[in-house]
XYZ file of C-alpha atoms in Angstrom:
520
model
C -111.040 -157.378 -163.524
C -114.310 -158.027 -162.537
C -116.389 -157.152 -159.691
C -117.477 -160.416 -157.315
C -119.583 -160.188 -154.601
C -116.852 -158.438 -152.496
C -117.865 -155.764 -154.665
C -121.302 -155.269 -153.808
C -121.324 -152.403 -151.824
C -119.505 -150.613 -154.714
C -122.462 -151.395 -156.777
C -125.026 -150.560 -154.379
C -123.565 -147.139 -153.851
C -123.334 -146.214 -157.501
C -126.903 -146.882 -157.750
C -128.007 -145.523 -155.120
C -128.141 -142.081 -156.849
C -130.780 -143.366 -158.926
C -133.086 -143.710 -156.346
C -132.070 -140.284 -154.509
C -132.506 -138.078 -157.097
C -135.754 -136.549 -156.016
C -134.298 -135.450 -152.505
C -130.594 -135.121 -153.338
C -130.031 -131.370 -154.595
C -133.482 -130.720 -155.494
C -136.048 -127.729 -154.388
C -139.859 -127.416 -154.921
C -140.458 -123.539 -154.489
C -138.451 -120.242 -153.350
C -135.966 -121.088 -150.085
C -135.934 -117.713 -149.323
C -137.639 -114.015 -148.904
C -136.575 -110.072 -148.037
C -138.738 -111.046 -145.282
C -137.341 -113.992 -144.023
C -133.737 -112.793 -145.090
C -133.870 -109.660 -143.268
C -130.355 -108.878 -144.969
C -128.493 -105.749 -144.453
C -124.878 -104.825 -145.062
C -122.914 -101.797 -145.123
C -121.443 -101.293 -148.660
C -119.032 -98.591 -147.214
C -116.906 -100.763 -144.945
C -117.808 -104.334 -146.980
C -114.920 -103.801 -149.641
C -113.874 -106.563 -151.979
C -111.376 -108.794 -152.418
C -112.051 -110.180 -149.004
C -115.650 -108.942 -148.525
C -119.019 -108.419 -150.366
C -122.218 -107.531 -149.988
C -125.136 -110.012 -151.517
C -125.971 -108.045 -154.285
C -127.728 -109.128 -157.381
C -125.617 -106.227 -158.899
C -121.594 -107.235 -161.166
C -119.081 -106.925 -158.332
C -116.700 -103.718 -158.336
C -119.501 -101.502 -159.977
C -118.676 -103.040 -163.109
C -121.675 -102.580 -165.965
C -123.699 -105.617 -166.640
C -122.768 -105.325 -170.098
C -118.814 -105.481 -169.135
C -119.400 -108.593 -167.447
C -118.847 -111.913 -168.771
C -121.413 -114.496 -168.330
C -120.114 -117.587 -166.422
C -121.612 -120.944 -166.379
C -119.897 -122.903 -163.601
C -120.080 -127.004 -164.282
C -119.912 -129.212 -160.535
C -120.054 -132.817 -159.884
C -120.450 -134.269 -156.584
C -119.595 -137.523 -155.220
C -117.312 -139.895 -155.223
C -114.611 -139.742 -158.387
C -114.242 -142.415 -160.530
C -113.515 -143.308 -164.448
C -116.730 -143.821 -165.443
C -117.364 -140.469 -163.344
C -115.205 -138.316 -165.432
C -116.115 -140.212 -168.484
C -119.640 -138.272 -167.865
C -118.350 -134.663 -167.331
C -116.016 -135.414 -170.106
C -118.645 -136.085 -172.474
C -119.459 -131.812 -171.923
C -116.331 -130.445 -171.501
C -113.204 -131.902 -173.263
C -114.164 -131.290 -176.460
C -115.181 -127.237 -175.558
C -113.042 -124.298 -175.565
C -113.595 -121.085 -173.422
C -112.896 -117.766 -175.743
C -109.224 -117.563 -174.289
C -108.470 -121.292 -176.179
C -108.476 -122.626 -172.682
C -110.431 -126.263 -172.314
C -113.155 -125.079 -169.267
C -112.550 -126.281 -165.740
C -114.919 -127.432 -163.244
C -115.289 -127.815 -159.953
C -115.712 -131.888 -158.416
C -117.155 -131.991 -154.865
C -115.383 -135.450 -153.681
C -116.684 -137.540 -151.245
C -114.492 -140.332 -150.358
C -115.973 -143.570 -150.245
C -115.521 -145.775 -153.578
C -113.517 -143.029 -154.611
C -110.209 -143.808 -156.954
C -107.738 -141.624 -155.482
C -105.221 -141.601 -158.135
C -107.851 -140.338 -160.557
C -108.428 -137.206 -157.956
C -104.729 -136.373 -158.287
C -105.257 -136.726 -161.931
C -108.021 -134.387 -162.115
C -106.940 -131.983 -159.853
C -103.298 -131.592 -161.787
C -105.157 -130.960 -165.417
C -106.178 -127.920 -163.401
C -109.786 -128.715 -162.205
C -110.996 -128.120 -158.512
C -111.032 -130.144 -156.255
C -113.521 -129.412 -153.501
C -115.239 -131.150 -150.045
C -118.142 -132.949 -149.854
C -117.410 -134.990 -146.688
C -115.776 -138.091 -146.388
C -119.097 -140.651 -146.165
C -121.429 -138.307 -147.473
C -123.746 -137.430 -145.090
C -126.171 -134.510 -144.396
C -125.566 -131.663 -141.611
C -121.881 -133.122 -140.911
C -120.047 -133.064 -138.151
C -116.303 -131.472 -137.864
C -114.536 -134.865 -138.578
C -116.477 -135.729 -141.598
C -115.778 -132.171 -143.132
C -112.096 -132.231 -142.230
C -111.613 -135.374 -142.379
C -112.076 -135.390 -146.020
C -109.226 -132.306 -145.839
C -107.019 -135.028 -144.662
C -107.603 -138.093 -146.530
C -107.777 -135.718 -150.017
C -104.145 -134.502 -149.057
C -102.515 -138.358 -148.094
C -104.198 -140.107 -150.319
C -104.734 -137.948 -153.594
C -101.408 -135.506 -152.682
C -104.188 -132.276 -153.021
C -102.364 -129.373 -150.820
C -104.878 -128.304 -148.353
C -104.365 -124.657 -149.500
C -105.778 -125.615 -152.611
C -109.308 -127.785 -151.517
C -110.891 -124.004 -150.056
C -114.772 -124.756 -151.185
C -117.361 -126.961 -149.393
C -120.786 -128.504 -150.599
C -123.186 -130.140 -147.724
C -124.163 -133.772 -148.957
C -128.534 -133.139 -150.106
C -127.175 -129.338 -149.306
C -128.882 -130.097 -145.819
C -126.413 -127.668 -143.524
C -126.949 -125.406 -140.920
C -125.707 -122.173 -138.924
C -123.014 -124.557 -137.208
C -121.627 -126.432 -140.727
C -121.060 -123.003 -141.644
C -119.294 -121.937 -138.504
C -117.289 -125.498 -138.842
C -115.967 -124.132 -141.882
C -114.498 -120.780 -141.305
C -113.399 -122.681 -138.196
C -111.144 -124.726 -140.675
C -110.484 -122.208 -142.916
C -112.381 -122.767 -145.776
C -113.055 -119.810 -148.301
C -116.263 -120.652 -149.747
C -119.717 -122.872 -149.062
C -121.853 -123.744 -152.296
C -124.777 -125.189 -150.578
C -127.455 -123.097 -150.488
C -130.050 -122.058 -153.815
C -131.080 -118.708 -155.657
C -134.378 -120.053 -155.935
C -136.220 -116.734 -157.413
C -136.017 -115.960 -160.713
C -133.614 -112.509 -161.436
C -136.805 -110.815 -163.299
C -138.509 -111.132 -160.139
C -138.202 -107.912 -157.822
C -137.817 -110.668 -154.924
C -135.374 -112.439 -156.454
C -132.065 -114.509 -154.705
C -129.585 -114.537 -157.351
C -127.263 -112.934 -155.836
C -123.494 -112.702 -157.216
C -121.155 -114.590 -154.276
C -121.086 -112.426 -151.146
C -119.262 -112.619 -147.681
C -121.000 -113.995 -144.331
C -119.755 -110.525 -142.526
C -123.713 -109.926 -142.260
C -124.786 -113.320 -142.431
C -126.958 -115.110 -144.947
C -129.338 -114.136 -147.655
C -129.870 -117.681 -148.751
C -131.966 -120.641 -148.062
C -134.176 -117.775 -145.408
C -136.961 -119.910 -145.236
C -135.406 -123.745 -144.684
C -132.762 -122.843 -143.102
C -134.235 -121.426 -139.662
C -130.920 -120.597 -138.107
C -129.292 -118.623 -140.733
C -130.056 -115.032 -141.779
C -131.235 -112.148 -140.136
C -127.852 -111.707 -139.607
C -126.358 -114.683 -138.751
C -124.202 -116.384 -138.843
C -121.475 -113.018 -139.080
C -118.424 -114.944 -140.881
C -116.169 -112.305 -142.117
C -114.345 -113.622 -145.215
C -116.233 -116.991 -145.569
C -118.010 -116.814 -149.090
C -121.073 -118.109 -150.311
C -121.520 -118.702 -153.758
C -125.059 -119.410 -154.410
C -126.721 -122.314 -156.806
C -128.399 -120.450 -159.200
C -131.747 -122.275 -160.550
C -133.146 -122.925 -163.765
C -137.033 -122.084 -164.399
C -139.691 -123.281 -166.257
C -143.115 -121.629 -167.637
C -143.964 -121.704 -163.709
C -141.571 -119.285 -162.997
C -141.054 -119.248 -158.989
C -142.417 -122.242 -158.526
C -141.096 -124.504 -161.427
C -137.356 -123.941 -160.130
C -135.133 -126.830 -161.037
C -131.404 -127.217 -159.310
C -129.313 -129.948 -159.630
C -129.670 -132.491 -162.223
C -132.074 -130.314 -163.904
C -132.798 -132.769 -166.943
C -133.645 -135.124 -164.797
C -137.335 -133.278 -163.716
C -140.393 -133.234 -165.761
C -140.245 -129.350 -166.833
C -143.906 -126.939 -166.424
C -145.819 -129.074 -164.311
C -146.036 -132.332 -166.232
C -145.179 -135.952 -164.978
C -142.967 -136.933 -167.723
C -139.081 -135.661 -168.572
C -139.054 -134.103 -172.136
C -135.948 -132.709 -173.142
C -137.328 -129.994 -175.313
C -138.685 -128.719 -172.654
C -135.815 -128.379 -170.626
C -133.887 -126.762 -173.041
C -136.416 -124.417 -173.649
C -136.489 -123.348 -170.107
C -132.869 -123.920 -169.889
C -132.095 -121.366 -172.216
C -134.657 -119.110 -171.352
C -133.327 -118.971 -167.669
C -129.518 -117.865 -169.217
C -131.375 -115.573 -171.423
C -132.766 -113.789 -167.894
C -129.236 -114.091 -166.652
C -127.214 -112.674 -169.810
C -129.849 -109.587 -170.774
C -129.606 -108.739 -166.939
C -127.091 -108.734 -164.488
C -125.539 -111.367 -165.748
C -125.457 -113.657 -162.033
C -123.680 -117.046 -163.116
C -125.591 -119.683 -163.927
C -124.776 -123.695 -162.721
C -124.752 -127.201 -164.283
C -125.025 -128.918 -160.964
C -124.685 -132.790 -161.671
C -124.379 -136.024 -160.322
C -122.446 -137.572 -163.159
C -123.442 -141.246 -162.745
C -126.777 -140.166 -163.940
C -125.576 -139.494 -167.615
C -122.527 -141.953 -167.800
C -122.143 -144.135 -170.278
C -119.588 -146.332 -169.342
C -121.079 -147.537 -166.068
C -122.190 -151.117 -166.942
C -126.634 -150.995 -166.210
C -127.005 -146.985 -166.485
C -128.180 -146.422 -169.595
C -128.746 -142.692 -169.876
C -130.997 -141.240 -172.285
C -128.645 -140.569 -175.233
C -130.937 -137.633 -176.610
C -130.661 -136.078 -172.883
C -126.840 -136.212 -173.175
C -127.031 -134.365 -176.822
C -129.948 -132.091 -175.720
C -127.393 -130.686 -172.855
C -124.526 -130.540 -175.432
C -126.687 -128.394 -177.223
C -127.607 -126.012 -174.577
C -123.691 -125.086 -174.190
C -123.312 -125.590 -177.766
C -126.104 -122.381 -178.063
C -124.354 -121.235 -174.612
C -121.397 -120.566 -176.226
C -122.348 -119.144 -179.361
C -123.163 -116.203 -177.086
C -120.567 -113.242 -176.643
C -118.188 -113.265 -173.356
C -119.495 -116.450 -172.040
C -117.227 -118.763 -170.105
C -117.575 -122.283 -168.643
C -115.340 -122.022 -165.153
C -115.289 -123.661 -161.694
C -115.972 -121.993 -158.606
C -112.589 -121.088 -158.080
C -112.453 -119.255 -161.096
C -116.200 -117.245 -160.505
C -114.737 -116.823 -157.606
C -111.040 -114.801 -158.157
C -112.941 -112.690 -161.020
C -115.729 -111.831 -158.365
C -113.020 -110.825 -155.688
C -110.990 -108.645 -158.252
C -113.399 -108.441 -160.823
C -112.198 -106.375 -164.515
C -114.531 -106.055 -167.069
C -114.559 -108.327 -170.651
C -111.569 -105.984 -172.085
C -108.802 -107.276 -169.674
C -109.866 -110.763 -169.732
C -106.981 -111.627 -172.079
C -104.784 -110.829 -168.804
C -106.864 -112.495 -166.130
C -104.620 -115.114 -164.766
C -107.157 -117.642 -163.111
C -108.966 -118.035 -166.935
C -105.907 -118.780 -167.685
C -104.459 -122.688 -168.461
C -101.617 -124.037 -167.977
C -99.251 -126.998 -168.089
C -96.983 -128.045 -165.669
C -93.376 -128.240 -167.568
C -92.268 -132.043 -166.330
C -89.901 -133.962 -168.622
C -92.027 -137.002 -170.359
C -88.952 -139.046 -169.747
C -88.987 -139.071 -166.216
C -90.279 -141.250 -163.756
C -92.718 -139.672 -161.419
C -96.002 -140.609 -159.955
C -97.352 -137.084 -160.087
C -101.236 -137.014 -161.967
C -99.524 -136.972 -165.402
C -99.415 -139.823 -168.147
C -96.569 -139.822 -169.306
C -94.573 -139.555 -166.119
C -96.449 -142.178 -163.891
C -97.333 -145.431 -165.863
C -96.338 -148.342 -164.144
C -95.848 -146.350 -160.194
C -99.153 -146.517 -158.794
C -100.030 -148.549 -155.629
C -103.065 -150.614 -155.978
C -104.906 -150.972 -152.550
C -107.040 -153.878 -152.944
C -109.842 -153.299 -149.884
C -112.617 -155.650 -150.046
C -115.245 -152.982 -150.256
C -113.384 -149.893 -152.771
C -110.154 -150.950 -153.909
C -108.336 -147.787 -155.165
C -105.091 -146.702 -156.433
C -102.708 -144.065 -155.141
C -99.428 -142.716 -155.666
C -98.881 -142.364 -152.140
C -98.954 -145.693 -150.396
C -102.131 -147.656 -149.596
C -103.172 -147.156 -145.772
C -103.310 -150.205 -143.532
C -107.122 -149.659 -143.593
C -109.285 -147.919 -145.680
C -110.088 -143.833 -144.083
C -112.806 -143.148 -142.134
C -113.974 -140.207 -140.198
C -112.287 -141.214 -136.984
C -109.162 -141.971 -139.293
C -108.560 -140.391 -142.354
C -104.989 -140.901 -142.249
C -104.468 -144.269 -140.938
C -100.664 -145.720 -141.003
C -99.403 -146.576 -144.357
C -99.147 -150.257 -145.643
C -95.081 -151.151 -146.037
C -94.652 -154.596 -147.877
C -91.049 -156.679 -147.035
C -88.761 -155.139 -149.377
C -90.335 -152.059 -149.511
C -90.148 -148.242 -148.589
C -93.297 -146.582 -147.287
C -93.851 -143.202 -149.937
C -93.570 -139.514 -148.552
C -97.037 -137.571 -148.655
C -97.093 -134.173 -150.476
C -95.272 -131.379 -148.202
C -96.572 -127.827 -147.892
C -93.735 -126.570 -149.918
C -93.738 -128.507 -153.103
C -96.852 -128.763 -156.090
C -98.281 -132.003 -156.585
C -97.103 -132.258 -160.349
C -93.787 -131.924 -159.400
C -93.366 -133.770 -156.324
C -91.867 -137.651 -156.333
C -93.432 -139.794 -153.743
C -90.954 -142.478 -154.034
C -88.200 -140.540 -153.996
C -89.213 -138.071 -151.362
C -88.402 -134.922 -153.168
C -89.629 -132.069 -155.251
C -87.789 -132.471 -158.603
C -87.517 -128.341 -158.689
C -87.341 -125.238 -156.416
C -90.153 -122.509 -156.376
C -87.603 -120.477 -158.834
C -87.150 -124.049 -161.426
C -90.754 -125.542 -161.481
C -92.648 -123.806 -164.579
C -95.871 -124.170 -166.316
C -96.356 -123.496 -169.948
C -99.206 -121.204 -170.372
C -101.653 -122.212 -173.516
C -104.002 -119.544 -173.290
C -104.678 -117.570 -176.432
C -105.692 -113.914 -177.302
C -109.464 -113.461 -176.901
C -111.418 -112.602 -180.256
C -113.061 -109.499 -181.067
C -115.699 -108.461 -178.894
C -115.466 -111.271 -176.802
C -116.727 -113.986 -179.549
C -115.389 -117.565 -178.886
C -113.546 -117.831 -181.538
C -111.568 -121.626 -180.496
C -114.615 -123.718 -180.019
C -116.316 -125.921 -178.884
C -119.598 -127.431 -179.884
C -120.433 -130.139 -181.428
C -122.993 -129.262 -183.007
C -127.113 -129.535 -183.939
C -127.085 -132.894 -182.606
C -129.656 -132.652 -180.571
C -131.827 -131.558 -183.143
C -130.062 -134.232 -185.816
C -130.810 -136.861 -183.414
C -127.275 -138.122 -183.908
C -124.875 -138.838 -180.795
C -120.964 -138.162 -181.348
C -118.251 -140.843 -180.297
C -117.153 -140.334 -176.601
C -113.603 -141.225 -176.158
C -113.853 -143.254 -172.636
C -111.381 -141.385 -169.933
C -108.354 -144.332 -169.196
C -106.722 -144.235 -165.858
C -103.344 -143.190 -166.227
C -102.412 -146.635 -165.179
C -104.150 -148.410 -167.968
C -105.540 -150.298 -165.738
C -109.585 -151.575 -165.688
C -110.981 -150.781 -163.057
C -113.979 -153.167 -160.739
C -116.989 -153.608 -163.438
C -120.020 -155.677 -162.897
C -120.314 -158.862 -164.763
C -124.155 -158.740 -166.431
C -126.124 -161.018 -164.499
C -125.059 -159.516 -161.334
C -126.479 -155.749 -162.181
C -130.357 -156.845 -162.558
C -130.053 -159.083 -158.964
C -128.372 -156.131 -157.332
C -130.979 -153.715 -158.867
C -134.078 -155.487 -157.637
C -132.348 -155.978 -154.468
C -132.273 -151.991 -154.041
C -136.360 -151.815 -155.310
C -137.093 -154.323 -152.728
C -135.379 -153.085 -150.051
C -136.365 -149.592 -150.606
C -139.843 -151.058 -150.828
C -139.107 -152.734 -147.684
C -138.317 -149.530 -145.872
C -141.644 -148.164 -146.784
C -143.522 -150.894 -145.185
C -141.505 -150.888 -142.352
C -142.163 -146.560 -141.897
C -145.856 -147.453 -142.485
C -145.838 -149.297 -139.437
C -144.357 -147.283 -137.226
């Protein structure tokens, strides 16, 4: 199928990232200060699991050297093939020390999102997380839960399980926050640790509670901190910069490989690494804080017809977790996972027993019919919803109109001879619920996953994988095996002459704008 000029707006939005880089995710200089903080908490009533001071100290008292490293991997945006064909291009070949293939943690926004690819992500045991539904900055109450919604008709996500939150440019303030203990959210991940840990001044700190307010983001964010805003039980886990030779004021945030590293005007990706792994040096040989891959995955995907990412960039990041992982005790994880160690934290020793590290599979006959976020179970059952602007497909009926804000649930589609499909209840998992049918194929005593987690090696050492490599320094790329909808199907592409029109189209109209501003 290709994309006419229906499909524009599709095309505009996926591009759109490339101009937005600069102010999407990105900081110029410490956010925050002791001063401007003026953070205090009392350690003797703040008690974990369901509070914690911001401390750049290992939760539970634990000894920096009994703490495994974490690197946590997020995407934002909207969720499509060529989407996970980006973060799969890090991940799927990689193995934490337990055996387990890392998860990550996708902030979805829901416009030209595929929502049968969310289910699909979300049941292979990533996170799936808010980012509003249009993504926009400083949102109000119906984008935020909105998104709840639409996530939980559309992709059959249980709203127990979306509990994290990232503002859109990470522009938020006192009242997002506020918005989201209001609907229950467990954590925010919008705000930066924008001092280095070897600095005395530093804002690394390991997640903490809002009981006392914010200790992030003191000096943009002029209605936070000092205090406010008291939360109890919301989390905040912090986005934990990289650093060049600048130190303080070469931070680098999301999309790190994207920015020119130690003051020059040009990207060189021996540079980054350098930095990159002199940053999770500081991390490991300290306190061990996590440390983030914080991407936009258009940027580096490869199967987006027009971006053509720098192929050394993608190896030179391979090799960073490639040199990542040759470390002891270091694991890739979402923010789900950092976060359950962080609220019951045990040190490297009973790791082999920590159940969120864990993986598993969800035990559902490969002979049965069910459109559930598995292969082998759903070919053929998916319901293509062919709006003009992001068609999608769903296993849960296609909506009379596409959601929006002010309807993220709108009234399902029912073609003549048809039966409208049952949404995901509170009671039943996604893998194992039939949205044809209208049942859950097994009982919370019957539905079993298969757990393919293996011991941990000696002292921690990753003993399973991962890697691919030297290739960076070979200046040889490996074959990435593109990520295929479960339905086989091909999704809206751009036929060639139609990318360089729509590209100019964006440069003039963003050159537009800047004539226009200079007038005003």
């Amino acid at each position: 199928m290709h994309l006419t000029t229906a499909f524009l707006p599709l095309a505009l939005f996926a591009l759109s990232p490339l101009f937005a880089s600069a102010q999407d995710g990105s900081i110029t200089g410490a956010t925050s200060s002791p001063e401007a903080a003026g953070y205090s908490c009392d350690a003797s009533k703040c008690k974990l699991p369901d509070c914690n001071c911001a401390s750049t100290n290992p939760p539970g008292g634990i000894k920096p050297s009994d703490t495994p490293q974490f690197i946590v991997f997020t995407a934002d945006d909207a969720v499509q093939s060529y989407t996970l064909d980006s973060v799969n291009q890090f991940l799927a070949h990689r193995k934490n020390p337990n055996g387990c293939t890392p998860k990550m943690t996708y902030f979805t926004s829901l416009n030209y999102t595929n929502y049968t690819l969310v289910t699909d992500w979300y049941v292979a045991g990533n996170e799936i997380a808010d980012h509003t539904m249009t993504h926009v900055g400083t949102p109000s109450t119906a984008e935020i839960n909105g998104n709840l919604i639409a996530l939980n008709a559309l992709a059959g996500i249980p709203l127990s399980s979306i509990t994290g939150f990232r503002a859109p440019f990470l522009s938020y303030n006192a009242q997002t926050l506020k918005n989201l203990a209001a609907a229950s959210f467990t954590y925010d991940s919008s705000s930066a640790a924008s001092v280095p840990v070897t600095d005395p001044n530093t804002d690394a700190y390991w997640p903490y509670t809002l009981d006392y307010g914010m200790a992030n983001n003191c000096l943009t964010n002029t209605d936070t901190c000092k205090g406010e805003p008291k939360l109890p039980g919301l989390w905040e886990i912090p986005m934990y910069a990289f650093f060049d030779s600048r130190g303080v004021a070469g931070p680098h945030l999301m999309d790190p490989w994207l920015d020119a590293a130690d003051g020059s005007t040009r990207v060189n990706n021996t540079a980054t690494l350098e930095y990159m792994k002199a940053t999770f040096t500081d991390h490991y040989n300290n306190n061990r804080q996590p440390i983030g891959l914080y991407t936009h995955p258009i940027h580096l995907s490869t199967t987006y017809p027009g971006v053509s990412p720098d192929p050394d960039m993608i190896d030179m990041i391979n090799a960073f977790l490639d040199w990542a992982q040759e470390q002891q005790n270091v694991w890739i994880v979402s923010n789900e996972q950092l976060l359950a160690w962080v609220r019951n934290p045990v040190p490297i020793t009973q790791l082999d027993t920590f159940s969120a590290l864990k993986c598993s599979t969800p035990q559902v006959e490969a002979s049965q019919q069910i459109c559930n976020g598995m292969p082998q179970n759903e070919a053929g059952l998916l319901s293509h919803c062919q709006f003009q602007d992001f068609p999608f497909y769903t296993c849960y009926g296609c909506p009379k109109q596409g959601p929006s804000p002010s309807n993220p649930n709108p009234e399902q589609q029912v073609d003549d001879g048809q039966k409208p499909r049952y949404r995901l209840p509170s009671n039943c998992s996604t893998p194992f619920w039939d949205p044809i049918a209208g049942n859950c194929i097994c009982t919370s005593n019957t539905c079993t996953f298969a757990d393919n987690s293996r011991p941990i090696g000696p002292n921690g050492a990753n003993l399973t994988g991962g890697g691919i490599g030297g290739i960076f320094d070979n200046d040889t790329s490996p074959a990435q095996s593109a990520y295929v909808p479960f339905n086989n199907s091909d999704l809206p592409t751009l036929p060639r002459g139609v990318l360089p029109s729509v590209l100019l189209a964006c440069v003039g109209a963003f050159l537009g704008s800047l004539t226009l501003f200079a007038r005003l």
